[in-house]
Amino acid sequence: MPSLENSVTVISTNKVFPDKKSTLADLKLSVSDLPMLSCHYIQKGCLFTRPHLTPHELLSHLEHSLSLTLSHFPPLAGRLSTSEDGHVFLSCNDAGADIVFAEAKYVRVGDVMAGVDVPGVVKEFFSYDRAVSYEGHNRPILAVQVTELNDGVFIGCSVNHAVVDGTSLWNFVNTFAEVSRGAENATRQPDFTRESVLISPAVLKVPRGGPKVTFDENAPLRERIFSFTREQILELKAMVNGERNGVEVLGKQSNDKLNGKLTEMLESLLDRNDAVSKTESKLVISSFQSLCALLWRAITRARNLPSAKTTTFRMAVNVRHRLSPKLNPEYFGNAIQSVPTFATAGEVLSRDIRWTADQLNRSVAAHGDERTREVVADWEANPRCFPLGNADGASVTMGSSPRFPMYENDFGWGKPVAVRSGRANKFDGKISAFPGRDGNGSVDLEVVIAPETMAGIECDGEFMRYVSKV
């Protein structure tokens, strides 16, 4: 397939203001928000087939829908500000968001979805390329880019990471889609309260000119999406939990068809609470933790690290439900913490996948209210930006979630055919988890990694056995 890079032409950029004037007071940035000031704007978007509207009609419709949606989400039309004593806060001042219209006349929907690697043209479907969140003092918090393709359209959102996490981002996009479809009342009403332990008087001191990203933005990388069907995940989870819960481990052949009784048993296992269920007084390893263990082993093998080298697998966890009292599920802002799991390369590879998955399981299970508060106290003692990257060459960072309602974004002409992300916050070892297009428990892993490591993963028998061939 010929290169499609530089195929996108920006036609216009307009400012969109909330339909109703904001009555929301300034919002304090939390101990989960402030560390993200050195991160890029989040870039996530959806690919659609062509709507039954002319480009002018489409843009006019989406501008109006965005204006109505911003009235539900006033912070996204605001700006960052810093007080005299150094506190960074969010001013809900109705300064507006950007909507960008662009054309990619020679790019087809199939071009975006075809090929082994994600095509580079996808990065051009997003505004604010490489913008750092601290820049929200002087640029909009949100930009929506609508790119007309030859036979489709891509709606890409670039949102300040010090203002939203994945939960808040997809709540906004879901509401935007609802409003676009003509819904009079939004299903999800964001909660802007700032009264939890996450709100701190601590001041984050930033260097003159603002913080910068903490990784090499120009390092050579490959980006590929690996898809896993529900059946493949069921098989993997059963194998990982088999020793501990008495479930028969499936045969070695990945293409064997599951008989009805076994399928029923495995589906029962998958549908249990993926958080911290207990069976026979032992923690059940979730399907997602099983998948993370599979990937951790494959990446560690491909990197060919010394046996004594410590490797790290970081998972971003939502703490809304982990705190006591719990935060509102619709709490607007960042409410995430990084949960690291450490093991030497030798341990990851010499022990079986059950052991690796168990380490991840224990780390996540231990991250309750007490641990969440400890992380907050640690940051307050030493306020700092979050060090994204892979400085030691032995780290994996998992973000996003297959539970996010990405494919529920029907703007009025059908659900997305694909979800993609931009260049933002990508480095060697950055993984993002998406729900699979088919739903029903399928998962897509967006793997961004050094080219030589990707080549190793693609030859890894244990890993590729579970990857969908379709």
Coordinates of C-alpha atoms in Angstrom, one line a residue:
M1 CA 0.0 0.0 0.0
P2 CA 1.5 3.4 -1.0
S3 CA 2.3 5.9 1.8
L4 CA -0.7 7.9 2.8
E5 CA 1.3 10.3 5.0
N6 CA 0.7 14.1 4.4
S7 CA -2.6 13.2 2.8
V8 CA -4.7 15.4 5.1
T9 CA -5.5 19.0 4.4
V10 CA -6.9 21.3 7.0
I11 CA -9.7 23.3 5.5
S12 CA -11.0 25.4 8.5
T13 CA -10.7 25.9 12.2
N14 CA -13.5 27.5 14.2
K15 CA -14.2 28.2 17.8
V16 CA -17.2 26.6 19.4
F17 CA -18.8 28.1 22.5
P18 CA -21.2 26.4 25.0
D19 CA -24.8 26.9 24.2
K20 CA -25.4 28.1 27.7
K21 CA -23.2 30.3 29.9
S22 CA -21.3 28.4 32.5
T23 CA -22.2 28.8 36.2
L24 CA -19.4 26.5 37.3
A25 CA -16.8 27.9 39.7
D26 CA -13.1 27.4 39.1
L27 CA -12.1 23.8 39.5
K28 CA -9.0 22.8 41.5
L29 CA -6.7 20.3 39.8
S30 CA -6.3 17.2 41.9
V31 CA -3.2 15.1 42.7
S32 CA -4.2 12.9 39.7
D33 CA -4.6 15.9 37.4
L34 CA -1.4 17.9 38.2
P35 CA 1.1 15.2 37.3
M36 CA -0.4 15.1 33.8
L37 CA 0.7 18.6 33.0
S38 CA 3.8 17.2 31.4
C39 CA 1.9 14.7 29.2
H40 CA 0.6 15.3 25.7
Y41 CA -3.1 16.0 25.1
I42 CA -5.0 12.7 24.9
Q43 CA -5.9 11.9 21.3
K44 CA -8.6 9.3 20.7
G45 CA -11.1 9.1 17.8
C46 CA -13.6 7.0 15.9
L47 CA -13.7 5.9 12.2
F48 CA -17.1 5.9 10.5
T49 CA -18.5 5.0 7.1
R50 CA -19.8 8.1 5.2
P51 CA -22.8 9.8 6.7
H52 CA -25.8 10.9 4.5
L53 CA -24.8 14.5 4.8
T54 CA -22.8 16.9 2.7
P55 CA -19.5 18.0 4.3
H56 CA -21.0 21.4 5.0
E57 CA -24.1 19.9 6.6
L58 CA -22.0 17.5 8.6
L59 CA -19.7 20.2 10.0
S60 CA -22.6 22.5 10.8
H61 CA -24.4 19.7 12.6
L62 CA -21.4 18.7 14.6
E63 CA -20.6 22.3 15.5
H64 CA -24.1 22.8 16.9
S65 CA -24.0 19.4 18.7
L66 CA -20.6 20.3 20.2
S67 CA -22.0 23.6 21.5
L68 CA -24.9 21.9 23.2
T69 CA -22.5 19.2 24.7
L70 CA -20.1 21.8 26.1
S71 CA -23.0 23.2 28.2
H72 CA -22.9 19.8 29.9
F73 CA -19.0 19.9 30.1
P74 CA -18.1 23.6 30.8
P75 CA -14.5 22.7 31.8
L76 CA -13.8 21.6 28.2
A77 CA -14.5 25.2 27.0
G78 CA -12.3 26.7 29.7
R79 CA -8.6 27.3 30.2
L80 CA -5.9 26.5 32.7
S81 CA -4.8 29.3 35.0
T82 CA -2.2 29.6 37.8
S83 CA -2.7 31.6 40.9
E84 CA -0.1 33.9 42.5
D85 CA 0.7 31.2 45.1
G86 CA 1.4 28.6 42.3
H87 CA -1.8 26.6 42.3
V88 CA -2.9 25.5 38.8
F89 CA -6.7 25.4 38.4
L90 CA -9.3 25.2 35.6
S91 CA -11.2 28.3 34.8
C92 CA -14.7 27.5 33.3
N93 CA -14.7 30.8 31.4
D94 CA -16.5 29.8 28.2
A95 CA -13.4 30.6 26.1
G96 CA -14.4 27.9 23.7
A97 CA -13.1 24.7 22.1
D98 CA -11.8 24.3 18.6
I99 CA -13.5 22.3 15.8
V100 CA -11.3 21.6 12.8
F101 CA -12.5 20.4 9.4
A102 CA -10.0 18.5 7.2
E103 CA -10.0 16.5 4.0
A104 CA -8.2 13.3 3.1
K105 CA -9.8 12.6 -0.3
Y106 CA -7.5 9.8 -1.2
V107 CA -7.7 7.9 2.0
R108 CA -10.4 5.2 2.3
V109 CA -11.8 3.5 5.4
G110 CA -10.1 0.3 4.3
D111 CA -6.7 2.0 4.2
V112 CA -7.0 2.9 7.9
M113 CA -7.9 -0.6 8.9
A114 CA -5.7 -2.6 6.5
G115 CA -2.1 -3.6 6.8
V116 CA -0.1 -5.0 9.6
D117 CA 0.9 -1.7 11.3
V118 CA -1.4 1.3 12.0
P119 CA -0.8 3.7 9.0
G120 CA 1.0 6.9 9.8
V121 CA -1.8 9.0 8.3
V122 CA -3.9 8.3 11.4
K123 CA -1.7 10.7 13.3
E124 CA -2.9 13.5 11.0
F125 CA -6.6 12.9 12.0
F126 CA -5.9 14.8 15.3
S127 CA -5.2 18.4 16.1
Y128 CA -2.7 19.7 18.7
D129 CA 0.1 17.3 17.6
R130 CA 2.6 16.9 20.5
A131 CA 0.9 19.6 22.5
V132 CA 1.7 19.3 26.2
S133 CA -1.1 19.7 28.7
Y134 CA 0.5 22.7 30.5
E135 CA -0.2 24.6 27.3
G136 CA -3.9 24.6 28.3
H137 CA -3.1 28.0 29.8
N138 CA -2.9 29.4 26.3
R139 CA -4.8 27.0 24.0
P140 CA -8.2 25.3 24.2
I141 CA -8.7 22.3 26.5
L142 CA -10.4 20.5 23.6
A143 CA -10.1 20.2 19.8
V144 CA -12.4 18.1 17.7
Q145 CA -11.1 17.3 14.2
V146 CA -13.6 16.1 11.6
T147 CA -11.7 14.5 8.7
E148 CA -13.6 13.7 5.5
L149 CA -12.2 10.5 3.9
N150 CA -12.9 9.2 0.4
D151 CA -15.7 7.0 1.7
G152 CA -16.0 7.8 5.4
V153 CA -15.3 10.3 8.2
F154 CA -13.0 10.3 11.2
I155 CA -13.9 12.2 14.4
G156 CA -10.8 12.8 16.5
C157 CA -10.7 14.4 19.9
S158 CA -7.6 16.0 21.4
V159 CA -8.2 16.7 25.1
N160 CA -6.0 18.1 27.8
H161 CA -4.8 15.2 30.0
A162 CA -4.6 17.4 33.1
V163 CA -8.3 17.9 32.8
V164 CA -9.6 14.4 31.8
D165 CA -8.7 10.7 32.1
G166 CA -10.1 8.0 29.9
T167 CA -13.3 7.7 31.8
S168 CA -14.1 11.4 31.6
L169 CA -13.0 11.5 27.9
W170 CA -15.3 8.7 26.8
N171 CA -18.2 10.1 28.9
F172 CA -17.8 13.3 27.0
V173 CA -17.6 11.6 23.6
N174 CA -20.7 9.4 24.4
T175 CA -22.7 12.6 25.3
F176 CA -21.5 14.4 22.2
A177 CA -22.7 11.4 20.1
E178 CA -26.0 11.3 22.1
V179 CA -26.6 15.0 21.4
S180 CA -25.7 14.6 17.8
R181 CA -28.4 11.8 17.5
G182 CA -31.0 14.3 18.9
A183 CA -31.2 13.1 22.5
E184 CA -32.8 15.7 24.7
N185 CA -31.3 14.5 28.0
A186 CA -27.8 13.2 28.4
T187 CA -27.4 9.7 29.9
R188 CA -24.2 10.6 31.8
Q189 CA -24.2 13.8 33.9
P190 CA -20.6 14.6 34.9
D191 CA -19.8 15.2 38.5
F192 CA -17.6 18.3 39.1
T193 CA -17.3 18.1 42.9
R194 CA -13.9 18.6 44.3
E195 CA -14.2 17.3 47.9
S196 CA -12.2 14.0 48.0
V197 CA -8.8 13.1 49.2
L198 CA -7.5 13.7 45.7
I199 CA -7.8 17.5 46.2
S200 CA -4.7 18.8 47.9
P201 CA -3.2 22.1 49.0
A202 CA 0.2 21.0 47.8
V203 CA 1.8 23.1 45.1
L204 CA 3.4 21.6 42.0
K205 CA 6.4 23.8 41.0
V206 CA 6.9 23.8 37.3
P207 CA 10.0 25.1 35.4
R208 CA 9.9 28.3 33.5
G209 CA 8.2 27.8 30.2
G210 CA 6.3 24.8 31.6
P211 CA 7.1 21.1 31.9
K212 CA 8.1 18.9 28.9
V213 CA 7.4 15.3 28.1
T214 CA 9.8 12.9 29.7
F215 CA 10.4 10.6 26.8
D216 CA 12.0 10.8 23.3
E217 CA 9.3 11.9 20.9
N218 CA 11.4 11.0 17.9
A219 CA 12.4 7.5 18.8
P220 CA 11.7 4.9 16.1
L221 CA 8.6 2.9 16.9
R222 CA 6.2 0.5 15.4
E223 CA 2.5 0.5 16.2
R224 CA 0.2 -2.5 15.6
I225 CA -3.2 -3.6 16.9
F226 CA -3.5 -7.2 18.1
S227 CA -7.0 -8.4 18.3
F228 CA -8.3 -11.1 20.6
T229 CA -11.7 -12.8 20.3
R230 CA -13.9 -13.6 23.3
E231 CA -13.2 -17.3 22.7
Q232 CA -9.4 -16.8 22.7
I233 CA -9.6 -14.8 25.9
L234 CA -11.8 -17.5 27.5
E235 CA -9.3 -20.1 26.6
L236 CA -6.4 -18.0 28.0
K237 CA -8.2 -17.1 31.2
A238 CA -9.1 -20.8 31.8
M239 CA -5.6 -21.9 31.3
V240 CA -4.2 -19.2 33.7
N241 CA -6.8 -20.1 36.4
G242 CA -6.8 -23.8 35.7
E243 CA -4.3 -24.9 38.4
R244 CA -5.8 -22.8 41.1
N245 CA -9.5 -23.4 40.4
G246 CA -9.6 -27.0 39.1
V247 CA -10.6 -26.0 35.6
E248 CA -9.3 -28.3 32.9
V249 CA -6.6 -26.7 30.8
L250 CA -7.5 -26.7 27.2
G251 CA -5.5 -28.7 24.7
K252 CA -2.5 -27.2 22.9
Q253 CA -4.2 -26.6 19.6
S254 CA -5.4 -23.0 19.4
N255 CA -7.9 -23.8 16.7
D256 CA -9.7 -26.6 18.5
K257 CA -13.5 -25.9 18.8
L258 CA -14.8 -25.7 22.4
N259 CA -17.6 -28.1 23.1
G260 CA -20.9 -26.7 24.6
K261 CA -20.3 -27.8 28.2
L262 CA -16.8 -26.4 28.3
T263 CA -17.9 -23.1 26.6
E264 CA -20.6 -22.7 29.3
M265 CA -18.1 -23.3 32.1
L266 CA -15.5 -20.9 30.6
E267 CA -18.1 -18.2 30.0
S268 CA -19.2 -18.5 33.6
L269 CA -15.5 -18.0 34.6
L270 CA -15.1 -14.9 32.4
D271 CA -18.3 -13.3 33.6
R272 CA -17.3 -13.3 37.2
N273 CA -16.2 -10.0 38.7
D274 CA -13.0 -9.2 36.9
A275 CA -11.9 -7.2 39.9
V276 CA -11.2 -9.2 43.0
S277 CA -13.6 -12.2 43.1
K278 CA -12.9 -15.1 45.4
T279 CA -13.3 -18.7 44.6
E280 CA -12.3 -21.4 47.1
S281 CA -10.7 -18.6 49.1
K282 CA -8.3 -17.7 46.3
L283 CA -8.3 -14.7 44.1
V284 CA -9.5 -15.3 40.5
I285 CA -7.2 -13.9 37.9
S286 CA -9.2 -11.7 35.5
S287 CA -9.3 -12.1 31.7
F288 CA -7.5 -8.8 31.3
Q289 CA -4.8 -9.6 33.8
S290 CA -4.3 -12.9 31.9
L291 CA -3.9 -11.0 28.7
C292 CA -1.4 -8.6 30.3
A293 CA 0.7 -11.5 31.6
L294 CA 0.8 -13.0 28.1
L295 CA 2.0 -9.7 26.7
W296 CA 4.5 -9.0 29.5
R297 CA 6.1 -12.4 28.8
A298 CA 6.2 -11.8 25.0
I299 CA 7.8 -8.4 25.3
T300 CA 10.3 -9.5 27.8
R301 CA 11.4 -12.4 25.6
A302 CA 11.6 -10.2 22.6
R303 CA 13.8 -7.6 24.4
N304 CA 16.3 -10.4 25.2
L305 CA 17.0 -8.8 28.6
P306 CA 19.6 -10.2 31.1
S307 CA 18.0 -12.6 33.5
A308 CA 18.7 -10.4 36.5
K309 CA 17.2 -7.2 34.9
T310 CA 14.2 -5.9 36.8
T311 CA 11.2 -5.5 34.5
T312 CA 8.1 -3.4 35.3
F313 CA 4.5 -3.7 34.1
R314 CA 2.5 -0.6 35.0
M315 CA -1.3 -0.5 34.8
A316 CA -3.4 2.6 35.1
V317 CA -6.2 1.9 37.5
N318 CA -9.4 3.8 38.1
V319 CA -9.6 4.8 41.8
R320 CA -13.2 6.1 41.7
H321 CA -14.5 2.9 43.2
R322 CA -11.4 2.1 45.2
L323 CA -11.7 5.0 47.6
S324 CA -13.9 4.9 50.6
P325 CA -16.2 6.7 50.3
K326 CA -16.4 6.0 46.6
L327 CA -16.3 8.8 44.1
N328 CA -19.2 9.2 41.7
P329 CA -18.6 7.0 38.6
E330 CA -19.1 10.2 36.5
Y331 CA -16.5 12.2 38.5
F332 CA -15.0 14.5 36.0
G333 CA -11.2 14.7 35.9
N334 CA -8.4 12.3 36.4
A335 CA -9.0 9.7 39.1
I336 CA -6.3 7.2 38.1
Q337 CA -3.1 5.9 39.7
S338 CA -0.3 3.9 38.2
V339 CA 0.1 0.4 39.8
P340 CA 3.5 -1.1 39.1
T341 CA 4.4 -4.8 39.2
F342 CA 8.1 -5.7 39.4
A343 CA 9.8 -9.0 38.5
T344 CA 13.2 -9.9 37.0
A345 CA 13.3 -11.0 33.4
G346 CA 14.4 -14.4 34.6
E347 CA 11.3 -14.7 36.8
V348 CA 8.9 -13.6 34.1
L349 CA 10.3 -16.1 31.6
S350 CA 11.4 -19.1 33.8
R351 CA 8.1 -19.3 35.7
D352 CA 4.8 -20.1 33.9
I353 CA 2.2 -17.6 32.8
R354 CA 0.1 -18.3 35.9
W355 CA 2.8 -16.9 38.1
T356 CA 3.2 -13.8 36.0
A357 CA -0.6 -13.2 36.0
D358 CA -0.7 -13.8 39.7
Q359 CA 1.8 -11.0 40.4
L360 CA -0.3 -8.6 38.4
N361 CA -3.5 -9.8 40.2
R362 CA -1.9 -9.3 43.6
S363 CA -0.7 -5.7 42.8
V364 CA -4.2 -4.6 41.6
A365 CA -6.0 -6.4 44.4
A366 CA -3.8 -4.6 47.0
H367 CA -4.6 -1.2 45.5
G368 CA -7.6 -0.3 47.7
D369 CA -8.5 2.8 49.7
E370 CA -5.5 2.6 52.0
R371 CA -3.0 2.2 49.1
T372 CA -4.7 5.0 47.1
R373 CA -4.3 7.4 50.0
E374 CA -0.7 6.4 50.5
V375 CA 0.0 7.3 46.9
V376 CA -1.7 10.6 47.4
A377 CA 0.4 11.3 50.6
D378 CA 3.6 10.3 48.7
W379 CA 2.9 12.8 46.0
E380 CA 2.0 15.6 48.5
A381 CA 5.4 15.1 50.1
N382 CA 7.1 15.5 46.8
P383 CA 4.8 17.1 44.1
R384 CA 6.0 16.1 40.6
C385 CA 4.9 15.4 37.1
F386 CA 4.4 11.9 36.0
P387 CA 7.5 10.4 34.3
L388 CA 6.1 8.7 31.2
G389 CA 8.5 6.6 29.2
N390 CA 10.7 3.6 29.3
A391 CA 14.0 4.9 30.7
D392 CA 15.5 1.6 31.6
G393 CA 14.4 -0.3 28.5
A394 CA 12.5 -2.9 30.5
S395 CA 9.1 -1.3 31.2
V396 CA 5.6 -1.9 29.8
T397 CA 2.9 0.7 30.5
M398 CA -0.8 -0.3 30.0
G399 CA -3.3 2.4 29.6
S400 CA -7.0 2.9 28.5
S401 CA -9.5 0.0 29.1
P402 CA -11.5 -2.5 27.2
R403 CA -14.4 -1.5 29.4
F404 CA -14.6 2.0 27.9
P405 CA -17.7 2.5 25.7
M406 CA -15.8 3.4 22.6
Y407 CA -18.1 1.7 20.1
E408 CA -21.2 3.2 21.6
N409 CA -20.5 6.5 19.9
D410 CA -23.2 6.6 17.2
F411 CA -23.5 10.2 16.0
G412 CA -26.6 9.4 13.9
W413 CA -25.3 7.4 11.1
G414 CA -24.1 4.2 12.8
K415 CA -21.5 3.0 15.2
P416 CA -17.8 3.3 14.6
V417 CA -16.0 0.7 12.5
A418 CA -12.7 1.3 14.3
V419 CA -11.2 3.2 17.2
R420 CA -7.7 4.7 16.8
S421 CA -5.4 7.1 18.7
G422 CA -2.9 9.8 17.6
R423 CA 0.8 10.3 18.3
A424 CA 0.2 11.5 21.9
N425 CA 2.1 9.9 24.8
K426 CA 3.6 7.0 22.7
F427 CA 6.9 5.5 23.5
D428 CA 8.6 2.1 23.6
G429 CA 6.4 -0.2 25.6
K430 CA 3.2 1.9 25.6
I431 CA 0.1 -0.3 25.3
S432 CA -3.5 0.8 25.1
A433 CA -6.4 -1.6 25.6
F434 CA -9.6 -1.1 23.5
P435 CA -12.8 -3.1 23.4
G436 CA -12.9 -5.2 20.3
R437 CA -15.1 -4.1 17.4
D438 CA -17.3 -7.2 17.8
G439 CA -17.9 -6.5 21.5
N440 CA -19.0 -9.5 23.6
G441 CA -15.7 -9.5 25.5
S442 CA -13.3 -9.2 22.6
V443 CA -10.2 -6.9 23.2
D444 CA -7.8 -5.0 20.9
L445 CA -4.3 -4.2 22.2
E446 CA -2.6 -1.2 20.6
V447 CA 1.1 -2.0 21.0
V448 CA 3.7 0.7 20.5
I449 CA 7.2 -0.6 20.7
A450 CA 10.7 -0.6 19.3
P451 CA 10.8 -2.2 15.8
E452 CA 13.1 -5.0 16.8
T453 CA 10.9 -5.9 19.8
M454 CA 7.8 -5.9 17.6
A455 CA 9.5 -8.4 15.2
G456 CA 10.2 -10.6 18.2
I457 CA 6.6 -10.5 19.4
E458 CA 5.3 -11.3 16.0
C459 CA 7.4 -14.5 16.1
D460 CA 6.4 -15.4 19.6
G461 CA 4.4 -18.7 19.5
E462 CA 2.9 -18.4 23.0
F463 CA 1.6 -14.9 22.2
M464 CA 0.5 -15.2 18.6
R465 CA -1.4 -18.4 19.4
Y466 CA -4.1 -16.3 21.0
V467 CA -4.1 -13.4 18.5
S468 CA -7.1 -13.4 16.1
K469 CA -6.0 -14.3 12.5
V470 CA -9.0 -12.5 11.0

